[in-house]
Each structure stands twice: as structure tokens, then as C-alpha cells.
Coordinates of C-alpha atoms and ligand atoms in Angstrom, one line a residue:
M1 CA -260.6 -35.8 -103.6
N2 CA -263.0 -33.7 -105.7
E3 CA -261.7 -31.0 -108.1
K4 CA -262.1 -27.4 -107.1
P5 CA -265.2 -26.1 -108.9
E6 CA -264.9 -23.0 -111.0
H7 CA -268.0 -21.5 -109.3
F8 CA -269.7 -22.4 -106.0
I9 CA -272.8 -20.4 -106.6
V10 CA -274.7 -20.1 -109.9
D11 CA -277.9 -18.1 -110.2
G12 CA -278.2 -18.0 -106.4
K13 CA -278.0 -21.8 -106.1
R14 CA -275.1 -23.8 -104.6
L15 CA -273.6 -26.9 -106.2
D16 CA -276.2 -29.2 -104.5
G17 CA -279.1 -26.8 -105.4
R18 CA -279.4 -25.2 -102.0
R19 CA -279.9 -21.5 -101.3
V20 CA -277.1 -19.8 -99.3
D21 CA -279.1 -20.0 -96.1
E22 CA -280.4 -23.5 -96.5
L23 CA -279.4 -26.6 -94.4
R24 CA -278.8 -30.0 -95.9
S25 CA -281.5 -32.5 -94.9
I26 CA -281.3 -33.9 -91.4
K27 CA -282.7 -37.2 -90.0
I28 CA -282.6 -38.0 -86.4
E29 CA -283.3 -41.2 -84.4
I30 CA -283.1 -41.3 -80.7
G31 CA -282.4 -44.4 -78.5
T32 CA -280.9 -46.4 -81.3
L33 CA -278.6 -48.5 -79.1
D34 CA -279.9 -50.8 -76.4
R35 CA -276.7 -51.0 -74.3
A36 CA -276.0 -47.3 -74.0
D37 CA -277.7 -45.1 -71.4
G38 CA -278.5 -42.7 -74.2
S39 CA -278.0 -42.7 -77.9
C40 CA -278.7 -41.0 -81.2
Y41 CA -278.3 -41.8 -84.9
L42 CA -278.1 -38.7 -87.0
E43 CA -277.8 -38.2 -90.8
W44 CA -277.0 -34.8 -92.1
G45 CA -276.4 -34.6 -95.8
N46 CA -273.9 -37.4 -96.5
N47 CA -272.8 -37.6 -92.8
K48 CA -273.9 -40.7 -90.9
I49 CA -273.2 -40.4 -87.2
L50 CA -273.8 -42.5 -84.1
A51 CA -273.6 -41.0 -80.6
A52 CA -273.6 -43.0 -77.4
V53 CA -273.6 -41.8 -73.8
Y54 CA -272.7 -43.9 -70.7
G55 CA -273.0 -42.6 -67.2
P56 CA -272.8 -41.0 -64.8
R57 CA -270.6 -43.9 -63.7
E58 CA -267.7 -44.3 -61.3
L59 CA -264.6 -42.9 -62.9
H60 CA -261.5 -45.1 -63.2
P61 CA -258.6 -44.7 -62.5
R62 CA -259.8 -43.2 -59.2
H63 CA -257.0 -40.5 -59.1
R64 CA -258.9 -38.8 -62.0
Q65 CA -262.1 -38.5 -60.0
K66 CA -263.2 -35.0 -59.0
M67 CA -264.6 -34.7 -55.5
T68 CA -267.1 -32.0 -56.4
R69 CA -268.2 -32.8 -59.9
S70 CA -268.4 -35.3 -62.7
V71 CA -265.9 -35.4 -65.5
V72 CA -267.2 -35.2 -69.1
Q73 CA -265.2 -37.4 -71.5
F74 CA -265.7 -37.1 -75.2
R75 CA -264.3 -39.4 -77.9
Y76 CA -264.8 -38.5 -81.5
N77 CA -263.8 -41.2 -83.9
M78 CA -264.0 -41.7 -87.7
A79 CA -264.5 -45.2 -88.9
S80 CA -261.8 -46.3 -91.3
F81 CA -264.5 -46.8 -94.0
S82 CA -266.1 -43.4 -93.4
V83 CA -264.2 -41.6 -96.2
D84 CA -263.0 -42.6 -99.7
E85 CA -259.5 -43.5 -98.7
R86 CA -259.3 -45.8 -95.7
I87 CA -258.4 -43.9 -92.5
R88 CA -255.8 -45.5 -90.2
P89 CA -257.7 -46.7 -87.0
G90 CA -257.0 -45.0 -83.7
P91 CA -256.7 -41.4 -82.6
S92 CA -255.2 -38.8 -84.9
R93 CA -254.3 -35.1 -84.2
R94 CA -257.6 -34.1 -85.9
S95 CA -259.8 -36.6 -83.8
I96 CA -258.0 -35.5 -80.6
E97 CA -258.7 -31.8 -81.4
I98 CA -262.3 -32.5 -82.3
S99 CA -262.8 -34.6 -79.1
K100 CA -261.4 -31.7 -77.0
V101 CA -263.4 -28.9 -78.5
S102 CA -266.6 -31.0 -78.5
R103 CA -266.2 -31.8 -74.8
E104 CA -265.7 -28.1 -74.1
A105 CA -268.9 -27.3 -76.0
F106 CA -270.8 -29.3 -73.5
E107 CA -269.1 -28.2 -70.3
P108 CA -271.2 -25.0 -69.8
V109 CA -274.5 -26.9 -70.1
V110 CA -274.0 -30.2 -68.2
F111 CA -274.8 -30.0 -64.5
T112 CA -271.6 -31.9 -63.5
K113 CA -271.9 -30.9 -59.8
F114 CA -274.8 -33.3 -59.3
F115 CA -272.5 -36.3 -59.8
P116 CA -269.2 -36.1 -58.0
K117 CA -266.5 -38.8 -58.6
T118 CA -268.1 -40.0 -61.8
S119 CA -267.6 -39.7 -65.5
I120 CA -270.1 -39.0 -68.2
D121 CA -268.7 -40.7 -71.3
V122 CA -269.7 -39.5 -74.8
F123 CA -268.7 -41.5 -77.9
V124 CA -269.2 -40.1 -81.4
E125 CA -268.6 -42.6 -84.2
V126 CA -268.6 -41.2 -87.7
L127 CA -269.8 -44.0 -90.0
Q128 CA -269.8 -41.9 -93.1
A129 CA -268.2 -38.4 -93.4
G130 CA -269.4 -35.7 -95.7
A131 CA -268.2 -32.3 -94.3
G132 CA -269.3 -30.9 -90.9
T133 CA -268.8 -34.1 -88.9
R134 CA -267.9 -32.2 -85.7
T135 CA -271.1 -30.2 -85.8
A136 CA -273.2 -33.3 -86.7
G137 CA -271.4 -35.2 -83.9
I138 CA -272.2 -32.5 -81.4
N139 CA -275.9 -32.4 -82.4
A140 CA -276.1 -36.2 -82.0
A141 CA -274.2 -36.1 -78.7
S142 CA -276.5 -33.4 -77.3
L143 CA -279.5 -35.7 -78.0
A144 CA -277.8 -38.8 -76.6
L145 CA -277.0 -36.9 -73.4
A146 CA -280.7 -35.9 -73.1
D147 CA -281.7 -39.5 -73.9
A148 CA -279.4 -40.7 -71.0
G149 CA -281.3 -38.3 -68.7
I150 CA -278.2 -36.2 -67.9
P151 CA -279.3 -33.0 -66.4
M152 CA -278.4 -30.0 -68.6
R153 CA -279.3 -26.4 -68.8
G154 CA -280.6 -27.2 -72.3
L155 CA -279.6 -28.8 -75.6
V156 CA -276.8 -27.4 -77.6
S157 CA -277.1 -27.1 -81.4
A158 CA -274.3 -26.8 -83.9
C159 CA -274.0 -25.6 -87.5
A160 CA -271.2 -24.2 -89.7
V161 CA -271.1 -21.1 -91.8
G162 CA -268.6 -20.6 -94.5
K163 CA -267.6 -18.3 -97.4
V164 CA -267.5 -19.3 -101.0
D165 CA -267.3 -17.0 -104.1
G166 CA -267.2 -14.1 -101.6
E167 CA -270.6 -15.0 -100.2
L168 CA -271.5 -16.4 -96.8
V169 CA -273.2 -19.8 -96.9
L170 CA -274.8 -21.9 -94.2
D171 CA -273.9 -25.6 -93.6
L172 CA -271.0 -26.3 -95.9
M173 CA -271.0 -29.3 -98.2
K174 CA -267.7 -31.1 -99.0
E175 CA -266.5 -28.9 -101.9
E176 CA -267.3 -25.7 -100.0
D177 CA -265.5 -27.1 -96.9
N178 CA -262.4 -28.2 -98.9
Y179 CA -262.0 -25.2 -101.2
G180 CA -264.0 -22.4 -99.6
E181 CA -262.5 -19.1 -98.3
A182 CA -263.7 -19.7 -94.7
D183 CA -265.2 -22.3 -92.4
M184 CA -266.7 -21.4 -89.1
P185 CA -268.4 -24.1 -87.0
V186 CA -270.5 -22.7 -84.2
V187 CA -272.3 -24.4 -81.2
M188 CA -274.9 -22.6 -79.2
T189 CA -277.7 -23.0 -76.7
A190 CA -281.3 -22.3 -77.6
G191 CA -280.8 -18.9 -76.0
G192 CA -278.0 -18.1 -78.4
Q193 CA -275.1 -18.5 -75.9
I194 CA -272.0 -19.7 -77.8
T195 CA -270.3 -22.7 -76.3
L196 CA -267.9 -23.3 -79.2
L197 CA -266.7 -21.2 -82.1
Q198 CA -263.9 -22.1 -84.4
M199 CA -262.7 -20.5 -87.6
D200 CA -260.6 -21.5 -90.5
G201 CA -259.8 -19.0 -93.3
H202 CA -260.5 -15.3 -93.5
L203 CA -263.6 -13.2 -92.8
T204 CA -263.7 -9.4 -92.3
T205 CA -265.1 -8.1 -89.0
E206 CA -268.4 -7.2 -90.7
E207 CA -268.5 -10.7 -92.4
F208 CA -267.8 -12.3 -89.1
Y209 CA -270.8 -10.7 -87.4
R210 CA -273.1 -11.6 -90.3
A211 CA -271.7 -15.1 -90.3
L212 CA -272.6 -15.4 -86.6
E213 CA -276.2 -14.3 -87.4
L214 CA -276.4 -16.8 -90.1
A215 CA -275.0 -19.5 -87.8
K216 CA -277.7 -18.6 -85.3
T217 CA -280.5 -19.2 -87.9
G218 CA -278.9 -22.6 -88.7
C219 CA -278.6 -23.6 -85.0
D220 CA -282.2 -22.5 -84.4
K221 CA -283.4 -24.8 -87.2
V222 CA -281.3 -27.7 -85.9
Y223 CA -282.6 -27.0 -82.3
E224 CA -286.2 -27.3 -83.5
L225 CA -285.5 -30.6 -85.2
Q226 CA -283.7 -31.9 -82.1
R227 CA -286.7 -30.9 -79.9
Q228 CA -289.2 -32.5 -82.3
A229 CA -287.1 -35.8 -82.3
L230 CA -287.2 -35.8 -78.5
I231 CA -290.9 -35.1 -78.3
K232 CA -291.5 -37.9 -80.9
K233 CA -289.4 -40.5 -79.0
Y234 CA -290.8 -39.7 -75.5
S235 CA -294.4 -39.2 -76.5
E236 CA -294.3 -42.5 -78.3
E237 CA -292.9 -44.2 -75.3
Y238 CA -295.4 -42.5 -73.1
T239 CA -298.3 -43.7 -75.3
A240 CA -296.9 -47.2 -75.2
E241 CA -296.7 -47.2 -71.4
I242 CA -300.3 -46.0 -71.1
E243 CA -301.4 -48.7 -73.5
D244 CA -299.5 -51.4 -71.5
E245 CA -301.1 -50.1 -68.3
Y246 CA -304.5 -50.1 -69.9
I247 CA -304.1 -53.7 -71.1
E248 CA -302.9 -54.8 -67.6
D249 CA -305.9 -53.1 -65.9
A250 CA -308.3 -54.5 -68.4
A251 CA -307.1 -58.1 -68.1
P252 CA -309.5 -60.4 -66.2
E253 CA -308.2 -61.5 -62.8
G254 CA -306.3 -64.8 -62.9
D255 CA -305.4 -64.4 -66.6
A256 CA -302.1 -62.5 -65.8
D257 CA -298.9 -64.5 -65.9
E258 CA -297.9 -65.4 -62.4
Ligands
LIG301 P1 -265.6 -31.4 -90.2 O1 -265.9 -32.8 -90.5 O2 -266.0 -31.1 -88.8 O3 -266.0 -30.4 -91.2 P2 -262.9 -31.0 -91.1 O4 -263.1 -29.6 -91.6 O5 -261.5 -31.3 -90.5 O6 -264.0 -31.4 -90.0 O7 -263.1 -32.1 -92.3 C1 -263.9 -31.8 -93.4 C2 -264.3 -33.0 -94.1 O8 -263.1 -33.6 -94.7 C3 -264.8 -34.2 -93.3 O9 -266.2 -34.0 -92.9 C4 -264.5 -35.4 -94.1 O10 -265.6 -35.5 -95.1 C5 -263.2 -35.0 -94.8 N1 -262.1 -35.6 -94.1 C6 -261.7 -35.4 -92.9 N2 -260.6 -36.1 -92.6 C7 -260.4 -36.9 -93.6 C8 -259.4 -38.0 -94.0 N3 -258.5 -38.3 -93.1 N4 -259.5 -38.5 -95.2 C9 -260.5 -38.1 -96.1 N5 -261.4 -37.2 -95.8 C10 -261.4 -36.6 -94.6

């Protein structure tokens, strides 16, 4: 594990050169996996995350089925090679907790009533961890759900705010996460409705409200990147479909494969 740095902010810049309200760089690819109904690969700083969605599909065992709605199931998993020291494979207290809160972050936005007796299964695999894996996983899962065509009130977007050297900072990096004074992951809809809020450490009431504002600016930026990624994926597919149709229409009769 890294040593605790003496200062986290020097001349207004953080250890990785960011301003206090700046996000780490984000890269998004939608539809990475062929066999999932929806998928997303997301890089956020040093995090590398894959999200896959299956369903709605019949839920087994059947006694777990709900007659009036679908059941959202969420599994967050860290690959054993995702951190410096090998992680023991299988569920841990931490992964069970993150799976639970992540599922709860989606419950208010997924229209589960459309699909009684089914499950919607979300898998988040952390291939490389670098602080903020739960928020990165939720952002990827949000896009994988949209890619699977699951009806939702909207996307959710996630971002953490923390406190280091007595200052609020957006999107914690590893040292800030490990040694900071507070860590507050927030998930919200585009309209600013909070679907998950956790907090580790201490903030005063005034700091808490400022932290929430800062989290909103982070979630807004993430939302915009998510939206752009969806537009890119689906406008490219749409263009390809039009081109295919054009080629079929333009082919002389009798040339087409029978
Ligand atoms: P989050 O990843 O959502 O910030 P935590 O605050 O629990 O969740 O973890 C912070 C960071 O600590 C992770 O992103 C990861 O880089 C690191 N970490 C978590 N669990 C382990 C572990 N078992 N071994 C080594 N590093 C870990």
C-alpha cells in the first residue's frame, strides 16, 4: 500500500495534477460483449470495469419470483488480479455490501413492473481497481442496462466526493481514498434525485451540503459522457443499418444470395 502523503494539495493541485473539482479521465465502450443482452466497458482513472446485463429472464428458483415485478440482481466482483495483492476469489463482506447498495441504486429507476416473474441480472467485474470502483461499476451498469433495452426512468450517474487537507475534492484517487478525512460516493439521476449516498469519515453539516453540490457537478459530467457514448453507439449502428439497406436495395435482381 502507498505511504500517506504529507500533503494532498499543493498550489491548488492534487497529487495527480487535477484541480479539486476535476474528474479523472473516463473512457466508455458500449456493447463490448456479444453474449450479454447489454454490456459496457469503462475506464475511469486506473479503474477498468466490465458490466454485463442479462434479462429480463425467467427467475430460478421459481419461489423467488415476484408475481407483480421483475427482481433486479446485482453482483459486484473484484478479479483476484485487480489489486496489488491477490484477492481471494469469491464473495467477501465488501463485495456483498457493494452489490447490495448498487442494486438499491437502480431500484428507483428500473421499470420492474413491466416484467413479472423475471430477473434482470447485472454483473460488474472489476478487472483493475484504482479507487472508486463502486461508482465506476454503477456508471458502467447503468449503460449496460440501457444497452440491454431495459426500460428505465433514466440513467443513473455516480461520483464520489471526499475531503483531504481540510478541502472538498471530487472523484478521489487511491491515496485520497485511503488516507483522506472523508469519502462520500453519490449516485443520482439526471434530474438530481439521489438513489444512493454513502459516507465514510467526517464532514460538518455545511461541508456535507457543499459536498453534495460538488457531487452533483461530477454526476452531471459523467451523465454527459454516458449520453454521448450511447449516442455514438446507436447512431453508428443506425448508420450501418441504413448502409446495409441501401446496398440491398441497390443490388441488381438475381445477384442476391438465395
Ligand atoms: P471503492 O472502490 O468503491 O472506492 P473502497 O473504498 O472499499 O471502494 O475501496 C477503495 C479502493 O481500495 C478500491 O478501489 C481498491 O483500489 C482498493 N481495495 C479495495 N479492496 C481491496 C483489497 N482487498 N486489496 C487491495 N486493495 C483493495
